[in-house]
Amino acid sequence: MSHPTHQTNLWETVKCDLKGLFPDDVFQMWFEPMRCVESTEDAVILGVPNDFAAIWIHDNYLDLISQRLRLASGRMVQVSLRKVDANGNPAPRFSAPVEPKAKPAPKRTVRYDERSAAAGTLNPRNTFETFVVGPNNQLAHAAALAVSQAPAQAYNPLFIHGSTGLGKTHLMHAIGHSILQRNPEAKIAYLSTEKFTNEYIHAIQENALTKFRQRYRNVDVLLIDDIQFLSGKERIQEEFFHTFNDLFESQKQIVLSSDRPVTEIATLEARLVSRFQWGLSADIQSPDFETRVAILRTKAATLKIDLPQNVVEFMAQHISKNIRRLEGALIKISSYAVLTGKPLDLASAEHLLKDVLMEEAQNRLNIEGIQKRVADHYQIRHSDMTSKRRPNAIAFPRQIAMYLSRQLTRHSLQEIGEAFGGRDHGTVIHAVKTVENMMEQDDSVRGSVDFLKTQLAK
Ligand SMILES: Nc1ncnc2c1ncn2[C@@H]1O[C@H](COP(=O)(O)OP(=O)(O)OP(=O)(O)O)[C@@H](O)[C@H]1O
């Protein structure tokens, strides 16, 4: 064994890197327990706690791990997995180490690594093939596909918006993969707005603005995630405006994602708002029940887990607003099934998912969720829920949201007032009375409030 310390550090570096790529529960489940148990100059053996982890990591993450090790070390590092006990010693009764995947990597992958390394890495699992299409994401999916088939021709920019965990990043990565598949020479940059901001600040500090600009203004496809974080950052908006113009004028594709429609991004310069609206804006909604079942089935098949139909339906029924959470729940119960060898039934699924379901219920009915839903319904800005503005078109929806917060959550009058821009509890009492009176006098108000109540309670 040579250079054990060096390689151990290398693995720890890559592990930190992977932490940023995955949701916390996924990272904790698979990567956190992995240790570097043996290494040479060009090979690393990583210890994993059990056979299931070995198979799962081998099938799903080995390429990514190899890729990141290579990026971090600057050379090819062959990776294999070995089951070890808690002290890092080879575990008894283990048949054979899992074979590493065939090497060397295909040429296309090598080029792809190097190009995307400049701006962040696309997750190899986020492809069009693994994306389940439903009525909630059909338009965004079709637009993403069109962009990948004809970059800078179909829709430019493509603006994908929707709540957290609904597949925006997945679609952006899928566009990147698909373009690279057609044209391995394409220069793709995927990065978050936060990263763009940090690199810009760093470039100013280091007097390296020219280099920064070259990096992002010379790509063929710029994929920028979470553009809502441009809000309130004037200088970054200015910089991004010029990046956008340069790329657009050179007929390069731009894809943006945001957790809200462009017009809802507070303090976004008008010239950016108008540019973001030049192309196509496509939203992703929460998946319906059938789509959630289809996503679970697809992901369970990838995991090679056979789940009883009632367990799948139970999960799909209770976790409805965020696919990342649905995925986390699936991993939790799948691991249990494989690790214990016990058949998975509804009772054990319910037990295992107790905490997840509790959080779901709380999330579903928090004040912010109510504000957003009501704001959407009345087509006002979410920020109007907390603003001091008083026109009736805003004040009345705000009162309805206060009324529903009182009805559907356990928050005190004072807490509700706080959440509505620091209003006092008297304002909330007044809002509740006003809405009750209106509901008695006006059937259409009653209808709207009942509709919102049913929607929120779903
Ligand atoms: N339609 C889908 N089919 C299969 N998997 C999906 C689908 N939509 C989302 N996912 C999966 O759900 C997880 C969350 O998706 P993603 O990270 O793309 O969400 P996001 O909308 O970018 O969220 P955020 O705003 O928090 O960044 C990912 O693992 C993704 O692969």
Short mmCIF file of C-alpha atoms and ligand atoms in Angstrom, two decimals:
data_model
loop_
_atom_site.label_atom_id
_atom_site.label_comp_id
_atom_site.label_asym_id
_atom_site.label_seq_id
_atom_site.Cartn_x
_atom_site.Cartn_y
_atom_site.Cartn_z
CA MET A 1 0.00 0.00 0.00
CA SER A 2 1.49 3.36 -0.92
CA HIS A 3 0.46 6.92 -0.10
CA PRO A 4 -2.39 5.91 2.18
CA THR A 5 -2.63 9.31 3.83
CA HIS A 6 -2.59 11.15 0.56
CA GLN A 7 -5.32 8.98 -0.91
CA THR A 8 -7.36 9.13 2.28
CA ASN A 9 -7.24 12.90 2.03
CA LEU A 10 -8.18 12.65 -1.60
CA TRP A 11 -11.25 10.63 -0.71
CA GLU A 12 -12.19 13.06 2.06
CA THR A 13 -11.92 15.92 -0.44
CA VAL A 14 -14.15 14.13 -2.89
CA LYS A 15 -16.57 13.28 -0.12
CA CYS A 16 -16.96 16.97 0.72
CA ASP A 17 -17.52 17.63 -2.93
CA LEU A 18 -20.23 14.94 -3.12
CA LYS A 19 -21.93 16.43 -0.09
CA GLY A 20 -22.77 19.46 -2.15
CA LEU A 21 -24.28 17.35 -4.91
CA PHE A 22 -26.84 15.37 -2.98
CA PRO A 23 -29.67 15.96 -0.55
CA ASP A 24 -28.53 15.47 3.00
CA ASP A 25 -30.39 12.21 3.61
CA VAL A 26 -28.96 10.65 0.45
CA PHE A 27 -25.46 11.75 1.37
CA GLN A 28 -25.80 10.41 4.92
CA MET A 29 -27.17 7.13 3.67
CA TRP A 30 -24.52 6.31 1.08
CA PHE A 31 -21.44 8.49 1.19
CA GLU A 32 -20.96 9.41 4.82
CA PRO A 33 -20.18 5.83 5.94
CA MET A 34 -17.64 5.22 3.15
CA ARG A 35 -13.96 5.13 4.15
CA CYS A 36 -10.78 4.81 2.14
CA VAL A 37 -9.47 1.41 3.31
CA GLU A 38 -6.70 0.77 0.83
CA SER A 39 -4.99 2.74 -1.86
CA THR A 40 -2.18 2.87 -4.36
CA GLU A 41 -1.07 5.61 -6.70
CA ASP A 42 -3.84 4.89 -9.18
CA ALA A 43 -6.42 2.82 -7.27
CA VAL A 44 -8.61 3.29 -4.26
CA ILE A 45 -10.64 0.74 -2.32
CA LEU A 46 -13.54 2.27 -0.47
CA GLY A 47 -15.06 0.48 2.48
CA VAL A 48 -18.85 0.21 2.65
CA PRO A 49 -20.90 -1.16 5.54
CA ASN A 50 -22.94 -3.86 3.78
CA ASP A 51 -23.67 -5.71 0.55
CA PHE A 52 -26.65 -3.57 -0.27
CA ALA A 53 -24.61 -0.38 -0.04
CA ALA A 54 -21.93 -1.99 -2.23
CA ILE A 55 -24.43 -2.92 -4.94
CA TRP A 56 -26.32 0.35 -4.78
CA ILE A 57 -23.23 2.53 -4.84
CA HIS A 58 -21.67 0.42 -7.57
CA ASP A 59 -24.72 0.69 -9.81
CA ASN A 60 -25.55 4.30 -9.18
CA TYR A 61 -22.59 6.31 -8.04
CA LEU A 62 -19.37 4.58 -9.10
CA ASP A 63 -19.00 6.60 -12.29
CA LEU A 64 -19.55 9.82 -10.43
CA ILE A 65 -17.06 8.85 -7.70
CA SER A 66 -14.42 7.93 -10.31
CA GLN A 67 -15.05 11.16 -12.12
CA ARG A 68 -14.67 13.28 -9.00
CA LEU A 69 -11.56 11.39 -7.85
CA ARG A 70 -10.03 12.00 -11.22
CA LEU A 71 -10.90 15.69 -11.15
CA ALA A 72 -9.49 16.06 -7.65
CA SER A 73 -6.26 14.12 -8.29
CA GLY A 74 -5.65 14.99 -11.91
CA ARG A 75 -5.22 11.33 -12.92
CA MET A 76 -7.24 8.20 -13.48
CA VAL A 77 -8.02 6.48 -10.21
CA GLN A 78 -9.60 3.05 -10.31
CA VAL A 79 -12.25 2.63 -7.64
CA SER A 80 -13.53 -0.56 -6.08
CA LEU A 81 -15.75 -1.21 -3.11
CA ARG A 82 -15.30 -3.60 -0.24
CA LYS A 83 -17.58 -4.49 2.61
CA VAL A 84 -15.88 -3.65 5.92
CA ASP A 85 -16.85 -3.76 9.57
CA ALA A 86 -17.12 -0.70 11.84
CA ASN A 87 -13.30 -0.71 12.38
CA GLY A 88 -12.57 -0.72 8.69
CA ASN A 89 -11.50 -4.39 8.64
CA PRO A 90 -12.72 -6.62 5.82
CA ALA A 91 -16.03 -8.03 6.91
CA PRO A 92 -16.24 -11.81 7.27
CA ARG A 93 -18.42 -13.95 5.00
CA PHE A 94 -18.25 -11.53 2.13
CA SER A 95 -17.88 -13.27 -1.18
CA ALA A 96 -15.84 -10.88 -3.31
CA PRO A 97 -15.24 -7.21 -3.75
CA VAL A 98 -17.56 -5.60 -6.20
CA GLU A 99 -15.77 -5.38 -9.52
CA PRO A 100 -14.98 -1.92 -10.72
CA LYS A 101 -16.70 -0.87 -13.90
CA ALA A 102 -14.88 -1.44 -17.16
CA LYS A 103 -12.02 0.96 -17.80
CA PRO A 104 -10.82 3.06 -19.47
CA ALA A 105 -13.72 5.43 -19.60
CA PRO A 106 -15.04 6.19 -23.08
CA LYS A 107 -13.48 9.15 -24.78
CA ARG A 108 -16.64 11.20 -24.77
CA THR A 109 -16.90 10.97 -21.00
CA VAL A 110 -13.35 12.18 -20.62
CA ARG A 111 -13.99 15.30 -22.66
CA TYR A 112 -17.26 15.90 -20.92
CA ASP A 113 -15.59 15.79 -17.50
CA GLU A 114 -13.01 18.33 -18.44
CA ARG A 115 -15.39 20.76 -19.99
CA SER A 116 -17.98 20.67 -17.27
CA ALA A 117 -15.31 20.77 -14.59
CA ALA A 118 -14.88 24.48 -15.25
CA ALA A 119 -18.37 25.35 -14.16
CA GLY A 120 -19.74 22.50 -12.09
CA THR A 121 -20.72 18.96 -12.80
CA LEU A 122 -23.89 17.54 -14.19
CA ASN A 123 -25.30 14.73 -12.13
CA PRO A 124 -25.14 11.64 -14.38
CA ARG A 125 -28.49 10.44 -13.01
CA ASN A 126 -30.38 13.52 -14.13
CA THR A 127 -31.18 12.59 -17.72
CA PHE A 128 -34.31 12.68 -19.87
CA GLU A 129 -34.45 8.87 -19.62
CA THR A 130 -34.86 8.99 -15.83
CA PHE A 131 -37.34 11.87 -15.86
CA VAL A 132 -40.96 10.78 -15.45
CA VAL A 133 -43.32 12.96 -17.47
CA GLY A 134 -46.75 13.84 -16.08
CA PRO A 135 -49.32 16.57 -16.58
CA ASN A 136 -47.47 18.66 -13.98
CA ASN A 137 -44.23 18.92 -15.95
CA GLN A 138 -45.24 18.14 -19.53
CA LEU A 139 -44.62 21.60 -20.92
CA ALA A 140 -41.31 22.08 -19.13
CA HIS A 141 -40.18 18.64 -20.29
CA ALA A 142 -41.19 19.24 -23.91
CA ALA A 143 -39.49 22.64 -23.92
CA ALA A 144 -36.33 21.19 -22.39
CA LEU A 145 -36.29 18.44 -25.00
CA ALA A 146 -36.77 20.97 -27.80
CA VAL A 147 -33.93 23.11 -26.47
CA SER A 148 -31.63 20.11 -26.29
CA GLN A 149 -32.46 19.19 -29.88
CA ALA A 150 -32.03 22.69 -31.25
CA PRO A 151 -30.02 24.83 -28.83
CA ALA A 152 -30.50 28.58 -29.21
CA GLN A 153 -33.15 27.99 -31.85
CA ALA A 154 -36.19 26.62 -30.09
CA TYR A 155 -36.60 28.80 -27.02
CA ASN A 156 -34.03 31.23 -25.78
CA PRO A 157 -33.91 31.70 -22.91
CA LEU A 158 -35.86 28.80 -21.48
CA PHE A 159 -37.11 29.81 -18.05
CA ILE A 160 -38.22 26.89 -15.85
CA HIS A 161 -39.97 27.72 -12.61
CA GLY A 162 -41.62 25.75 -9.84
CA SER A 163 -41.36 24.98 -6.14
CA THR A 164 -38.45 23.22 -4.57
CA GLY A 165 -37.78 19.56 -5.33
CA LEU A 166 -39.93 19.32 -8.44
CA GLY A 167 -37.27 18.58 -11.05
CA LYS A 168 -35.96 21.92 -12.34
CA THR A 169 -32.32 20.99 -11.81
CA HIS A 170 -33.00 17.52 -13.18
CA LEU A 171 -34.30 19.00 -16.44
CA MET A 172 -31.40 21.43 -16.72
CA HIS A 173 -28.88 18.64 -16.30
CA ALA A 174 -30.84 16.53 -18.79
CA ILE A 175 -30.49 19.32 -21.35
CA GLY A 176 -26.74 19.42 -20.70
CA HIS A 177 -26.32 15.65 -21.06
CA SER A 178 -28.42 15.49 -24.17
CA ILE A 179 -26.57 18.32 -25.91
CA LEU A 180 -23.25 16.70 -25.02
CA GLN A 181 -24.43 13.41 -26.39
CA ARG A 182 -25.19 15.02 -29.74
CA ASN A 183 -22.17 17.25 -29.69
CA PRO A 184 -19.37 16.14 -27.37
CA GLU A 185 -17.48 19.33 -28.19
CA ALA A 186 -20.21 21.57 -26.78
CA LYS A 187 -19.12 23.79 -23.92
CA ILE A 188 -21.73 23.52 -21.21
CA ALA A 189 -21.72 25.50 -18.00
CA TYR A 190 -24.12 24.55 -15.25
CA LEU A 191 -24.00 26.54 -12.05
CA SER A 192 -26.16 28.00 -9.35
CA THR A 193 -26.76 31.73 -9.10
CA GLU A 194 -25.06 31.54 -5.74
CA LYS A 195 -21.94 30.12 -7.35
CA PHE A 196 -22.05 32.75 -10.08
CA THR A 197 -22.26 35.41 -7.37
CA ASN A 198 -19.43 33.96 -5.31
CA GLU A 199 -17.15 33.58 -8.30
CA TYR A 200 -17.88 37.12 -9.37
CA ILE A 201 -17.02 38.48 -5.92
CA HIS A 202 -13.90 36.37 -5.85
CA ALA A 203 -12.92 37.61 -9.32
CA ILE A 204 -13.25 41.22 -8.18
CA GLN A 205 -11.12 40.55 -5.12
CA GLU A 206 -8.47 38.78 -7.18
CA ASN A 207 -8.55 41.29 -10.01
CA ALA A 208 -9.56 38.49 -12.34
CA LEU A 209 -12.77 39.79 -13.88
CA THR A 210 -11.59 39.21 -17.44
CA LYS A 211 -11.02 35.55 -16.74
CA PHE A 212 -14.38 35.24 -15.02
CA ARG A 213 -16.12 36.84 -17.99
CA GLN A 214 -14.30 34.66 -20.47
CA ARG A 215 -15.36 31.58 -18.59
CA TYR A 216 -19.07 32.25 -18.80
CA ARG A 217 -19.35 34.31 -21.94
CA ASN A 218 -17.61 31.72 -24.08
CA VAL A 219 -19.85 28.77 -23.45
CA ASP A 220 -22.36 27.28 -25.87
CA VAL A 221 -24.95 26.58 -23.23
CA LEU A 222 -25.35 28.37 -19.91
CA LEU A 223 -27.57 26.63 -17.37
CA ILE A 224 -28.18 28.81 -14.32
CA ASP A 225 -30.09 27.47 -11.35
CA ASP A 226 -32.07 29.38 -8.72
CA ILE A 227 -32.04 32.73 -10.49
CA GLN A 228 -34.34 34.15 -7.79
CA PHE A 229 -31.16 34.71 -5.79
CA LEU A 230 -30.36 37.62 -8.09
CA SER A 231 -33.03 39.46 -6.13
CA GLY A 232 -31.68 42.59 -4.49
CA LYS A 233 -28.11 42.13 -5.80
CA GLU A 234 -27.61 45.06 -8.13
CA ARG A 235 -24.04 44.47 -9.21
CA ILE A 236 -24.56 40.80 -9.89
CA GLN A 237 -27.66 41.67 -11.90
CA GLU A 238 -25.57 44.10 -13.92
CA GLU A 239 -22.90 41.47 -14.52
CA PHE A 240 -25.45 38.84 -15.40
CA PHE A 241 -27.18 41.24 -17.77
CA HIS A 242 -23.98 41.55 -19.82
CA THR A 243 -23.31 37.82 -19.69
CA PHE A 244 -26.83 37.22 -20.91
CA ASN A 245 -26.51 39.74 -23.74
CA ASP A 246 -23.16 38.40 -24.93
CA LEU A 247 -24.45 34.85 -25.04
CA PHE A 248 -27.76 35.75 -26.58
CA GLU A 249 -26.17 37.85 -29.30
CA SER A 250 -23.74 35.04 -30.11
CA GLN A 251 -26.75 32.72 -30.40
CA LYS A 252 -25.85 30.60 -27.42
CA GLN A 253 -28.49 28.82 -25.39
CA ILE A 254 -29.45 30.10 -21.94
CA VAL A 255 -31.59 28.11 -19.51
CA LEU A 256 -32.70 29.61 -16.22
CA SER A 257 -34.52 28.13 -13.26
CA SER A 258 -36.32 29.84 -10.43
CA ASP A 259 -38.63 28.91 -7.59
CA ARG A 260 -41.14 31.53 -8.83
CA PRO A 261 -42.26 33.21 -12.05
CA VAL A 262 -39.94 35.93 -13.26
CA THR A 263 -42.40 38.69 -12.41
CA GLU A 264 -42.46 37.48 -8.81
CA ILE A 265 -38.73 37.92 -8.28
CA ALA A 266 -38.55 40.99 -6.09
CA THR A 267 -36.24 43.84 -7.10
CA LEU A 268 -35.17 42.26 -10.33
CA GLU A 269 -34.23 44.98 -12.81
CA ALA A 270 -36.86 45.56 -15.47
CA ARG A 271 -34.38 44.96 -18.29
CA LEU A 272 -33.61 41.51 -16.88
CA VAL A 273 -37.28 40.71 -16.37
CA SER A 274 -37.96 41.59 -19.99
CA ARG A 275 -35.01 39.53 -21.26
CA PHE A 276 -36.03 36.52 -19.21
CA GLN A 277 -39.41 36.77 -20.92
CA TRP A 278 -38.00 36.76 -24.45
CA GLY A 279 -38.08 33.00 -24.75
CA LEU A 280 -40.40 30.50 -23.14
CA SER A 281 -41.44 30.33 -19.52
CA ALA A 282 -42.54 26.87 -18.40
CA ASP A 283 -43.68 25.95 -14.94
CA ILE A 284 -43.56 22.68 -13.04
CA GLN A 285 -46.39 21.99 -10.63
CA SER A 286 -46.59 19.38 -7.90
CA PRO A 287 -47.12 15.95 -9.47
CA ASP A 288 -50.57 14.39 -9.28
CA PHE A 289 -51.12 11.07 -7.55
CA GLU A 290 -50.62 8.94 -10.68
CA THR A 291 -47.36 10.69 -11.53
CA ARG A 292 -46.12 10.25 -7.98
CA VAL A 293 -46.86 6.54 -8.22
CA ALA A 294 -45.06 6.36 -11.57
CA ILE A 295 -42.02 8.16 -10.14
CA LEU A 296 -41.91 5.79 -7.17
CA ARG A 297 -42.24 2.76 -9.42
CA THR A 298 -39.44 3.97 -11.70
CA LYS A 299 -37.13 4.75 -8.83
CA ALA A 300 -37.93 1.48 -7.04
CA ALA A 301 -37.08 -0.40 -10.25
CA THR A 302 -33.72 1.39 -10.40
CA LEU A 303 -33.13 0.34 -6.80
CA LYS A 304 -34.19 -3.19 -7.73
CA ILE A 305 -36.72 -3.08 -4.93
CA ASP A 306 -40.08 -4.73 -5.19
CA LEU A 307 -42.59 -2.64 -3.26
CA PRO A 308 -46.14 -3.78 -2.55
CA GLN A 309 -48.72 -1.63 -4.35
CA ASN A 310 -50.35 -0.47 -1.11
CA VAL A 311 -47.01 0.81 0.19
CA VAL A 312 -46.38 2.74 -3.02
CA GLU A 313 -49.85 4.24 -2.85
CA PHE A 314 -49.47 5.09 0.80
CA MET A 315 -46.28 7.04 0.08
CA ALA A 316 -47.76 8.75 -2.96
CA GLN A 317 -50.80 9.76 -0.98
CA HIS A 318 -48.90 11.29 1.89
CA ILE A 319 -45.92 12.91 0.22
CA SER A 320 -47.25 15.12 -2.48
CA LYS A 321 -45.44 18.39 -2.84
CA ASN A 322 -41.78 17.53 -3.26
CA ILE A 323 -40.22 14.72 -5.27
CA ARG A 324 -36.96 14.99 -3.39
CA ARG A 325 -38.82 14.06 -0.24
CA LEU A 326 -40.60 11.24 -2.01
CA GLU A 327 -37.21 9.93 -3.09
CA GLY A 328 -35.82 10.25 0.44
CA ALA A 329 -38.75 8.26 1.80
CA LEU A 330 -38.28 5.56 -0.82
CA ILE A 331 -34.61 5.19 0.04
CA LYS A 332 -35.47 4.95 3.71
CA ILE A 333 -37.93 2.13 3.35
CA SER A 334 -35.96 0.35 0.64
CA SER A 335 -32.86 0.25 2.79
CA TYR A 336 -34.85 -1.14 5.66
CA ALA A 337 -36.30 -3.86 3.48
CA VAL A 338 -32.93 -4.90 2.11
CA LEU A 339 -30.93 -4.55 5.29
CA THR A 340 -33.33 -6.47 7.51
CA GLY A 341 -34.46 -8.92 4.87
CA LYS A 342 -38.00 -8.52 6.20
CA PRO A 343 -40.84 -8.16 3.73
CA LEU A 344 -42.10 -4.63 3.66
CA ASP A 345 -45.73 -4.17 4.57
CA LEU A 346 -47.89 -1.14 5.09
CA ALA A 347 -47.51 -1.15 8.86
CA SER A 348 -43.70 -1.08 8.74
CA ALA A 349 -43.75 1.60 6.02
CA GLU A 350 -46.01 3.75 8.18
CA HIS A 351 -43.73 3.25 11.13
CA LEU A 352 -40.54 4.01 9.19
CA LEU A 353 -41.97 7.13 7.64
CA LYS A 354 -43.49 8.54 10.82
CA ASP A 355 -41.14 11.53 10.99
CA VAL A 356 -41.32 12.22 7.27
CA LEU A 357 -45.11 12.23 7.37
CA MET A 358 -45.20 14.48 10.38
CA GLU A 359 -42.99 17.01 8.60
CA GLU A 360 -45.16 16.74 5.50
CA ALA A 361 -48.26 17.60 7.48
CA GLN A 362 -46.53 20.55 9.12
CA ASN A 363 -45.13 21.79 5.82
CA ARG A 364 -48.44 21.51 4.16
CA LEU A 365 -50.14 23.76 6.56
CA ASN A 366 -47.63 26.38 7.48
CA ILE A 367 -48.54 30.03 7.15
CA GLU A 368 -46.17 30.62 4.27
CA GLY A 369 -47.79 27.82 2.28
CA ILE A 370 -51.20 29.34 2.89
CA GLN A 371 -49.95 32.79 1.86
CA LYS A 372 -48.46 31.42 -1.35
CA ARG A 373 -51.54 29.45 -2.26
CA VAL A 374 -53.86 32.40 -1.65
CA ALA A 375 -51.49 34.80 -3.44
CA ASP A 376 -51.42 32.44 -6.44
CA HIS A 377 -55.17 32.17 -6.42
CA TYR A 378 -55.70 35.92 -6.49
CA GLN A 379 -52.71 36.49 -8.74
CA ILE A 380 -50.94 38.86 -6.42
CA ARG A 381 -47.34 38.70 -5.31
CA HIS A 382 -46.40 36.55 -2.38
CA SER A 383 -44.59 39.62 -1.01
CA ASP A 384 -47.93 41.48 -0.90
CA MET A 385 -48.93 39.21 1.97
CA THR A 386 -46.40 40.95 4.15
CA SER A 387 -46.40 44.39 2.55
CA LYS A 388 -48.08 47.50 3.90
CA ARG A 389 -49.99 48.08 0.70
CA ARG A 390 -53.71 48.52 1.19
CA PRO A 391 -55.58 48.44 -2.13
CA ASN A 392 -58.55 46.13 -1.79
CA ALA A 393 -57.24 43.76 -4.48
CA ILE A 394 -54.37 43.01 -2.11
CA ALA A 395 -55.86 43.65 1.32
CA PHE A 396 -58.76 41.22 0.90
CA PRO A 397 -56.67 38.20 -0.22
CA ARG A 398 -54.36 39.02 2.67
CA GLN A 399 -57.31 38.87 5.07
CA ILE A 400 -58.40 35.57 3.57
CA ALA A 401 -54.90 34.18 4.11
CA MET A 402 -55.02 35.35 7.73
CA TYR A 403 -58.43 33.74 8.16
CA LEU A 404 -57.18 30.44 6.69
CA SER A 405 -54.03 30.55 8.81
CA ARG A 406 -56.26 30.90 11.85
CA GLN A 407 -58.49 28.04 10.73
CA LEU A 408 -55.89 25.59 9.48
CA THR A 409 -52.85 26.02 11.72
CA ARG A 410 -52.27 26.09 15.44
CA HIS A 411 -50.46 29.41 15.36
CA SER A 412 -51.54 32.11 17.80
CA LEU A 413 -53.07 35.39 16.63
CA GLN A 414 -49.82 37.08 17.47
CA GLU A 415 -47.73 34.61 15.45
CA ILE A 416 -50.06 34.98 12.49
CA GLY A 417 -49.82 38.76 12.69
CA GLU A 418 -46.02 38.50 12.79
CA ALA A 419 -45.98 36.31 9.69
CA PHE A 420 -48.01 38.91 7.82
CA GLY A 421 -45.38 41.62 7.96
CA GLY A 422 -45.38 42.28 11.70
CA ARG A 423 -49.05 43.15 12.13
CA ASP A 424 -50.63 43.01 15.59
CA HIS A 425 -53.13 40.43 16.79
CA GLY A 426 -56.02 42.95 16.53
CA THR A 427 -55.48 43.09 12.78
CA VAL A 428 -55.81 39.32 12.56
CA ILE A 429 -59.04 39.32 14.61
CA HIS A 430 -60.42 42.03 12.34
CA ALA A 431 -59.43 40.02 9.24
CA VAL A 432 -61.10 36.87 10.54
CA LYS A 433 -64.35 38.76 11.27
CA THR A 434 -64.31 40.54 7.94
CA VAL A 435 -63.89 37.28 6.03
CA GLU A 436 -66.62 35.56 8.06
CA ASN A 437 -69.02 38.43 7.31
CA MET A 438 -68.16 38.42 3.63
CA MET A 439 -68.67 34.67 3.44
CA GLU A 440 -72.15 35.09 4.88
CA GLN A 441 -73.06 37.90 2.50
CA ASP A 442 -71.45 36.79 -0.70
CA ASP A 443 -71.63 33.26 -2.11
CA SER A 444 -68.70 33.80 -4.43
CA VAL A 445 -66.45 34.67 -1.48
CA ARG A 446 -67.68 31.59 0.38
CA GLY A 447 -66.98 29.52 -2.74
CA SER A 448 -63.43 30.84 -3.09
CA VAL A 449 -62.61 30.38 0.57
CA ASP A 450 -64.03 26.85 0.62
CA PHE A 451 -62.11 26.01 -2.53
CA LEU A 452 -58.84 27.26 -1.03
CA LYS A 453 -59.52 25.39 2.18
CA THR A 454 -60.04 22.12 0.32
CA GLN A 455 -56.92 22.68 -1.77
CA LEU A 456 -54.80 23.42 1.26
CA ALA A 457 -56.12 20.49 3.25
CA LYS A 458 -55.27 18.02 0.46
N1 LIG B 1 -40.33 13.98 -13.06
C1 LIG B 1 -39.36 13.41 -12.37
N2 LIG B 1 -38.98 12.15 -12.61
C2 LIG B 1 -38.01 11.57 -11.89
N3 LIG B 1 -37.33 12.18 -10.91
C3 LIG B 1 -37.65 13.44 -10.62
C4 LIG B 1 -38.67 14.12 -11.33
N4 LIG B 1 -38.78 15.37 -10.84
C5 LIG B 1 -37.87 15.46 -9.86
N5 LIG B 1 -37.18 14.31 -9.72
C6 LIG B 1 -36.13 14.02 -8.75
O1 LIG B 1 -36.42 14.72 -7.55
C7 LIG B 1 -35.24 15.24 -6.97
C8 LIG B 1 -35.38 16.75 -6.83
O2 LIG B 1 -35.36 17.35 -8.13
P1 LIG B 1 -34.49 18.65 -8.49
O3 LIG B 1 -33.24 18.69 -7.69
O4 LIG B 1 -34.36 18.71 -9.96
O5 LIG B 1 -35.50 19.75 -7.94
P2 LIG B 1 -35.47 21.33 -8.10
O6 LIG B 1 -36.79 21.70 -8.64
O7 LIG B 1 -34.27 21.77 -8.84
O8 LIG B 1 -35.37 21.77 -6.59
P3 LIG B 1 -34.64 23.06 -5.92
O9 LIG B 1 -35.48 24.24 -6.29
O10 LIG B 1 -34.71 22.75 -4.45
O11 LIG B 1 -33.25 23.12 -6.46
C9 LIG B 1 -34.10 14.84 -7.88
O12 LIG B 1 -33.49 13.69 -7.35
C10 LIG B 1 -34.78 14.54 -9.20
O13 LIG B 1 -34.06 13.58 -9.94
#
